[in-house]
Amino acid sequence: MSFLKVDASSDFSFHNLPYGIFSTPDHPKRRIGVAIGDQILDLSVIMSLFRGPVMSKHQDVFAQATLNAFMALGFEAWTEARRTLQMLLSANESTLRDDVSLRSRAFVHQSAATMHLPADIGDYTDFYSSRDHATNVGTMFRGKENALMPNWLRLPVGYHGRASSVVVSGTPIRRPSGQMRPDQTKPPVFGPSKQLDIELEMAFFVGGGNQLGEPIPIGKAHEHIFGMVLMNDWSARDIQAWEYVPLGPFLGKNFGTTISPWVIPMEALLPFAEPNPIQDPEPLLYLQHPDAYTFNINLFVSLKGTYMYWTMKQQLTHHTVNGCNMRPGDLLASGTISGPDSESFGSMLELSWRGSKNINLGGGETRTFLMDGDEVTITGFSQGDGYRVGFGPCMGTILPALQH
């Protein structure tokens, strides 16, 4: 379908066309690109080719160093820009295909590029939307009978995270230090976390925000969701366990959150949309909508399907129902995604069941939680007929704690 040859196993098929921010050694300025196969199409080079009724007036957004201005244009602009990209990259369109000079300036091999955060992230919210994960963690700390708190089935539980420590894939993560209480019969101690963990998550970027005091109705929530990324919300479980009552996660979470560099447009994922799981009891009216959906995405080798109890539309609607104003580039995350058994757990807390059992990594290596030097890579893709819509890697390596 494209004049570029794209391997069937590539994450970045013609059906994908994700957006990202990149630079190269010979051109260090950050700029917007679209991934296709092993190439990046530099939109700053071809922005004059966006000639539709909306984008013709806003071509300059592709000269920016982040996606925020493009995100702010809204749903019609995103749809029109994607149609233009599909046309320019198609096999029967000569504009790029036959212009050797333009192609040489417009395409960069991914191996030559450095990826950066896709947006200036003003605010970051982490939800708690996987029922299996919430049940597992609740069982560990409160017992099976009280695994879910009374509000969990009625609203998407979440907390406001630290946007400044969201980093792009490949950025090392420093083991955090903090206050913990490993022995409940003794006073708390300070030191490096001994229970450093991963959290397998999905996240989405907000585009086209809302005015303060004006909620986003669930019927229009899709018009405010720009695209999705993979996320690893690193967690220091021992710090978190001591500090989280009564106000929730703080130092156990805010030291680092990793996202994949390519933002997958929602339109690319719609062919893989599946009906929202039945919610029982049903949420309040403002959270109900017939086409709420989750996506069939292969995550982290063993976990198949983001079967979330609470969907992105419900998360966004609930976030604004009190009039909270969202801004382009805000990041909202799913919370850890886990299934009902150990083959589909999305955190080491669950895999080791709070450190009570070893996780077999093969080759004689075991873990309960992360060690210094460990590298964690999360991958994800949706599989089509002969093509993939993938996210690329979400990777980070653990550095030793600093001495205090």
XYZ file of C-alpha atoms in Angstrom:
404
model
C 0.000 0.000 0.000
C 3.043 2.283 0.432
C 5.820 2.967 -2.062
C 8.230 2.219 0.808
C 8.982 -1.420 1.515
C 7.800 -2.305 5.023
C 8.418 -5.729 6.544
C 5.291 -7.498 7.809
C 6.860 -7.800 11.270
C 7.553 -4.072 11.552
C 5.728 -2.195 14.299
C 5.421 0.762 11.967
C 3.263 -0.352 9.074
C 1.409 1.882 6.634
C -1.650 1.255 8.844
C 0.095 2.786 11.864
C 1.892 6.086 11.061
C 2.629 7.139 14.655
C 3.955 10.567 15.614
C 7.165 11.220 17.535
C 9.859 13.808 18.226
C 13.369 13.110 16.947
C 16.735 14.703 16.244
C 19.880 13.633 14.381
C 23.582 14.412 14.921
C 23.726 16.557 11.774
C 20.441 18.305 12.624
C 20.134 18.532 16.432
C 16.943 20.586 16.413
C 14.003 18.511 17.652
C 11.286 17.997 15.061
C 8.113 16.015 14.410
C 8.361 12.764 12.520
C 6.131 9.893 11.468
C 7.483 6.331 11.612
C 6.996 3.976 8.683
C 9.045 0.791 8.458
C 12.616 1.620 9.450
C 12.248 5.235 8.291
C 11.113 8.522 9.834
C 9.266 11.016 7.661
C 10.304 14.521 8.756
C 7.125 16.603 8.761
C 9.010 19.877 8.994
C 10.320 19.173 5.476
C 6.917 18.440 3.926
C 4.588 20.659 5.980
C 3.650 22.690 2.893
C 2.028 19.539 1.478
C -0.715 19.591 4.136
C -3.262 21.492 2.052
C -6.610 20.395 3.464
C -9.192 22.892 4.732
C -7.947 22.684 8.337
C -4.224 21.951 8.089
C -3.550 24.436 5.292
C -4.042 27.158 7.906
C -1.885 25.440 10.521
C 1.081 23.964 8.649
C 3.413 25.656 11.130
C 2.533 23.131 13.855
C 4.882 20.712 12.084
C 7.772 23.132 12.582
C 7.439 22.813 16.374
C 9.698 20.814 18.709
C 6.780 19.027 20.406
C 3.369 17.683 19.408
C 1.443 20.028 21.732
C 0.401 22.565 19.075
C -0.755 19.789 16.733
C -2.628 18.077 19.573
C -4.350 21.382 20.374
C -5.889 21.622 16.873
C -8.380 18.885 17.669
C -10.036 15.874 16.143
C -10.745 17.211 12.622
C -7.135 18.326 12.166
C -5.759 14.960 13.316
C -8.049 13.091 10.925
C -7.190 15.352 7.997
C -3.442 15.152 8.655
C -3.597 11.354 8.737
C -5.446 11.286 5.397
C -2.734 13.497 3.892
C 0.025 11.234 5.204
C -1.690 8.132 3.864
C -2.025 9.799 0.468
C 1.601 11.003 0.336
C 2.975 7.603 1.331
C 0.699 5.511 -0.900
C 2.120 3.559 -3.805
C 0.125 5.425 -6.449
C 1.041 8.959 -5.335
C 4.059 10.503 -7.051
C 4.692 13.605 -4.893
C 7.170 11.906 -2.588
C 7.695 8.716 -4.521
C 9.218 10.341 -7.628
C 10.951 13.406 -6.154
C 14.416 12.117 -5.315
C 15.597 15.418 -3.845
C 12.557 15.785 -1.591
C 12.785 12.179 -0.427
C 16.458 12.560 0.461
C 15.580 15.492 2.734
C 12.328 14.122 4.101
C 13.329 10.614 5.203
C 15.712 9.677 8.020
C 16.657 6.127 8.975
C 15.498 5.360 12.510
C 18.955 4.089 13.468
C 20.329 7.611 12.904
C 17.743 9.310 15.103
C 17.527 10.106 18.804
C 13.985 10.041 20.158
C 12.646 12.554 22.675
C 9.472 13.017 24.730
C 6.549 13.503 22.321
C 5.082 16.453 24.202
C 5.563 18.956 26.981
C 3.559 17.090 29.607
C 1.842 19.630 31.818
C 0.012 17.130 34.006
C 0.062 13.376 34.499
C -2.670 11.246 36.070
C -2.379 7.535 36.850
C -5.540 5.472 37.160
C -6.140 2.053 38.729
C -8.334 0.507 36.069
C -7.481 -3.214 35.903
C -9.862 -5.168 38.109
C -7.542 -8.185 38.284
C -4.608 -6.038 39.378
C -6.658 -4.151 41.949
C -8.010 -7.447 43.295
C -4.544 -9.007 43.515
C -3.020 -6.056 45.370
C -6.048 -5.636 47.601
C -5.895 -9.322 48.521
C -2.225 -9.018 49.499
C -2.752 -6.053 51.797
C -6.345 -6.420 53.055
C -7.408 -9.994 52.419
C -9.655 -11.526 49.754
C -12.896 -10.377 51.380
C -11.852 -6.700 51.257
C -9.761 -6.723 48.091
C -11.686 -3.943 46.340
C -12.523 -0.732 48.144
C -16.235 0.263 48.055
C -15.698 2.988 45.450
C -13.656 0.907 42.983
C -16.574 -0.502 40.971
C -18.319 2.881 40.813
C -15.633 5.276 39.533
C -12.151 5.195 37.960
C -9.819 5.583 40.926
C -6.716 7.648 40.173
C -4.079 9.988 41.554
C -2.228 13.033 40.272
C 1.366 12.065 39.394
C 4.599 13.971 38.788
C 4.862 15.060 35.131
C 8.462 16.314 35.381
C 9.841 12.797 35.893
C 8.121 11.232 32.859
C 10.980 10.207 30.548
C 11.300 8.709 27.085
C 12.301 5.087 26.487
C 16.024 4.472 26.961
C 16.469 6.936 29.825
C 18.133 5.243 32.851
C 16.196 5.188 36.120
C 17.979 5.870 39.404
C 17.030 3.595 42.316
C 15.184 5.901 44.717
C 15.863 6.347 48.393
C 13.164 7.109 50.901
C 11.581 6.275 54.211
C 10.364 2.703 54.787
C 9.230 0.552 57.676
C 10.284 -3.036 56.905
C 9.851 -4.116 60.538
C 6.507 -3.047 61.937
C 7.816 -3.427 65.502
C 10.564 -0.831 64.934
C 10.708 2.809 63.808
C 10.983 3.569 60.083
C 14.372 3.698 58.351
C 15.789 5.705 55.452
C 17.704 4.191 52.552
C 17.574 2.853 48.989
C 14.402 1.007 48.038
C 14.773 -2.762 48.240
C 11.476 -3.451 46.445
C 11.847 -1.623 43.137
C 9.168 -2.750 40.701
C 7.740 -2.289 37.227
C 4.160 -1.476 36.282
C 3.018 -2.476 32.809
C 0.623 0.225 31.640
C -0.880 1.956 28.641
C -1.326 5.719 28.534
C -2.947 8.289 26.283
C -2.254 11.902 25.412
C -5.020 14.481 25.651
C -5.553 16.823 22.729
C -8.008 19.667 22.285
C -8.655 20.338 25.973
C -11.673 21.793 27.771
C -12.365 25.078 29.549
C -12.210 25.252 33.327
C -15.641 24.410 34.700
C -16.860 22.662 31.513
C -16.747 18.830 31.666
C -16.009 16.649 28.641
C -19.134 14.491 28.052
C -18.465 10.832 27.421
C -20.085 11.034 23.972
C -17.336 13.441 22.910
C -14.436 11.971 24.892
C -12.944 10.330 21.785
C -12.489 13.782 20.243
C -10.070 14.645 23.052
C -7.883 11.497 22.935
C -4.950 12.071 20.588
C -3.140 8.734 20.807
C -1.559 6.031 22.956
C 1.862 5.015 24.258
C 3.288 2.176 26.345
C 4.231 3.024 29.911
C 6.325 1.615 32.731
C 5.401 3.439 35.925
C 8.330 2.350 38.086
C 7.363 1.829 41.723
C 9.257 1.550 45.010
C 6.880 -0.762 46.834
C 8.498 -0.496 50.287
C 8.419 3.312 50.198
C 4.874 3.245 48.809
C 3.569 0.820 51.459
C 4.701 3.091 54.294
C 3.663 6.459 52.856
C 0.449 5.922 50.900
C -2.079 6.182 53.761
C -4.063 8.430 53.704
C -3.212 10.455 50.578
C -1.870 7.841 48.184
C 1.328 7.382 46.139
C 4.062 10.018 46.422
C 7.814 9.293 46.673
C 7.221 5.636 45.862
C 6.139 6.687 42.354
C 7.383 10.148 41.414
C 11.058 9.275 40.774
C 10.479 8.026 37.230
C 7.890 6.989 34.640
C 8.970 5.707 31.211
C 6.905 5.980 28.021
C 7.500 4.717 24.495
C 8.487 7.483 22.039
C 5.883 6.924 19.309
C 2.276 8.067 19.841
C -0.154 5.762 18.021
C -3.162 7.665 16.632
C -6.477 6.327 17.877
C -7.636 5.865 14.288
C -4.834 3.327 13.752
C -6.065 1.305 16.729
C -9.801 1.361 15.962
C -9.681 -1.857 13.854
C -8.602 -3.631 17.062
C -11.268 -2.119 19.306
C -13.351 -4.527 21.357
C -16.498 -3.920 23.408
C -16.010 -2.706 26.932
C -16.255 -5.574 29.437
C -19.563 -5.669 31.264
C -19.338 -3.454 34.330
C -21.279 -4.751 37.291
C -22.686 -2.819 38.994
C -23.087 -0.299 36.197
C -21.321 3.036 36.671
C -23.213 6.279 37.046
C -24.973 7.693 33.998
C -22.254 10.191 33.095
C -19.821 7.284 32.583
C -22.085 5.161 30.384
C -21.706 5.083 26.607
C -22.511 2.304 24.107
C -19.247 2.431 22.177
C -16.807 2.495 25.084
C -13.944 0.257 24.067
C -10.696 -1.431 24.957
C -8.067 -2.623 22.492
C -6.674 -6.017 21.633
C -2.956 -5.378 22.100
C -0.245 -7.983 22.709
C 1.729 -6.692 25.689
C 4.974 -7.841 27.288
C 4.976 -11.273 25.611
C 2.429 -12.997 27.839
C -0.316 -10.457 28.487
C -2.774 -10.350 25.599
C -5.514 -7.756 25.482
C -5.955 -4.592 27.489
C -9.209 -5.742 29.041
C -9.618 -2.835 31.407
C -12.626 -2.496 33.659
C -12.498 1.282 33.173
C -11.854 2.580 29.648
C -10.010 5.678 28.435
C -13.265 7.481 27.663
C -14.509 6.866 31.182
C -11.199 7.931 32.698
C -11.190 11.216 30.773
C -14.870 11.939 31.417
C -14.546 11.263 35.131
C -11.396 13.408 35.325
C -13.348 16.417 34.025
C -16.819 15.820 35.457
C -16.037 18.300 38.237
C -14.934 20.914 35.702
C -11.206 20.110 35.793
C -9.581 21.572 32.669
C -7.396 19.263 30.579
C -4.700 20.678 28.299
C -3.055 19.362 25.118
C -0.177 17.110 26.105
C -1.656 15.963 29.413
C -0.934 12.277 29.991
C -3.449 9.821 31.482
C -2.392 6.268 32.306
C -4.307 3.040 32.815
C -2.610 1.819 35.969
C -1.017 -1.623 36.015
C -2.640 -4.030 33.567
C -2.887 -7.586 34.879
C -4.904 -10.656 34.091
C -6.314 -13.269 36.458
C -3.248 -15.564 36.687
C 0.531 -15.387 37.028
C 1.035 -15.667 33.263
C -0.668 -12.305 32.844
C 0.531 -10.315 35.847
C 1.856 -6.852 35.006
C 4.039 -6.187 38.062
C 6.728 -7.978 40.051
C 4.694 -7.298 43.179
C 2.172 -9.781 41.808
C 4.653 -12.133 40.130
C 6.578 -12.553 43.400
C 3.400 -12.181 45.452
C 4.847 -9.397 47.611
C 8.304 -11.002 47.626
C 7.199 -14.396 48.925
C 8.265 -16.349 45.819
C 11.055 -16.123 43.261
C 10.456 -15.083 39.651
C 12.401 -17.391 37.321
C 14.163 -15.415 34.578
C 15.913 -18.449 33.063
C 19.625 -19.246 33.040
C 19.594 -19.676 36.787
C 18.558 -16.043 37.349
C 15.715 -15.227 39.734
C 14.223 -12.031 41.141
C 11.633 -10.890 43.606
C 12.183 -7.231 42.735
C 14.590 -5.346 40.454
C 18.346 -5.292 40.990
C 20.781 -2.564 39.941
C 21.761 -3.004 36.311
C 18.508 -4.737 35.364
C 17.079 -3.621 32.030
C 13.330 -3.844 31.478
C 11.788 -3.597 28.029
C 8.024 -3.556 27.445
C 6.753 -4.024 23.905
C 3.255 -3.981 22.463
C 1.495 -4.344 19.143
C -1.864 -5.099 17.568
C -1.725 -7.755 14.877
C -3.618 -7.193 11.634
C -3.824 -9.330 8.506
C -0.215 -9.244 7.334
C 0.713 -6.093 9.257
C 1.262 -4.751 12.750
C 0.371 -1.571 14.561
C 3.102 -1.419 17.172
C 4.488 0.979 19.754
C 8.207 0.283 19.661
C 10.083 -0.371 22.921
C 9.506 1.137 26.348
C 12.869 0.504 28.012
C 14.818 1.566 31.082
C 17.894 0.393 33.019
C 18.232 0.632 36.815
C 21.140 2.704 38.138
C 22.362 2.345 41.758
C 20.995 4.710 44.367
C 23.065 7.783 45.211
C 24.765 7.766 48.601
C 23.172 10.096 51.160
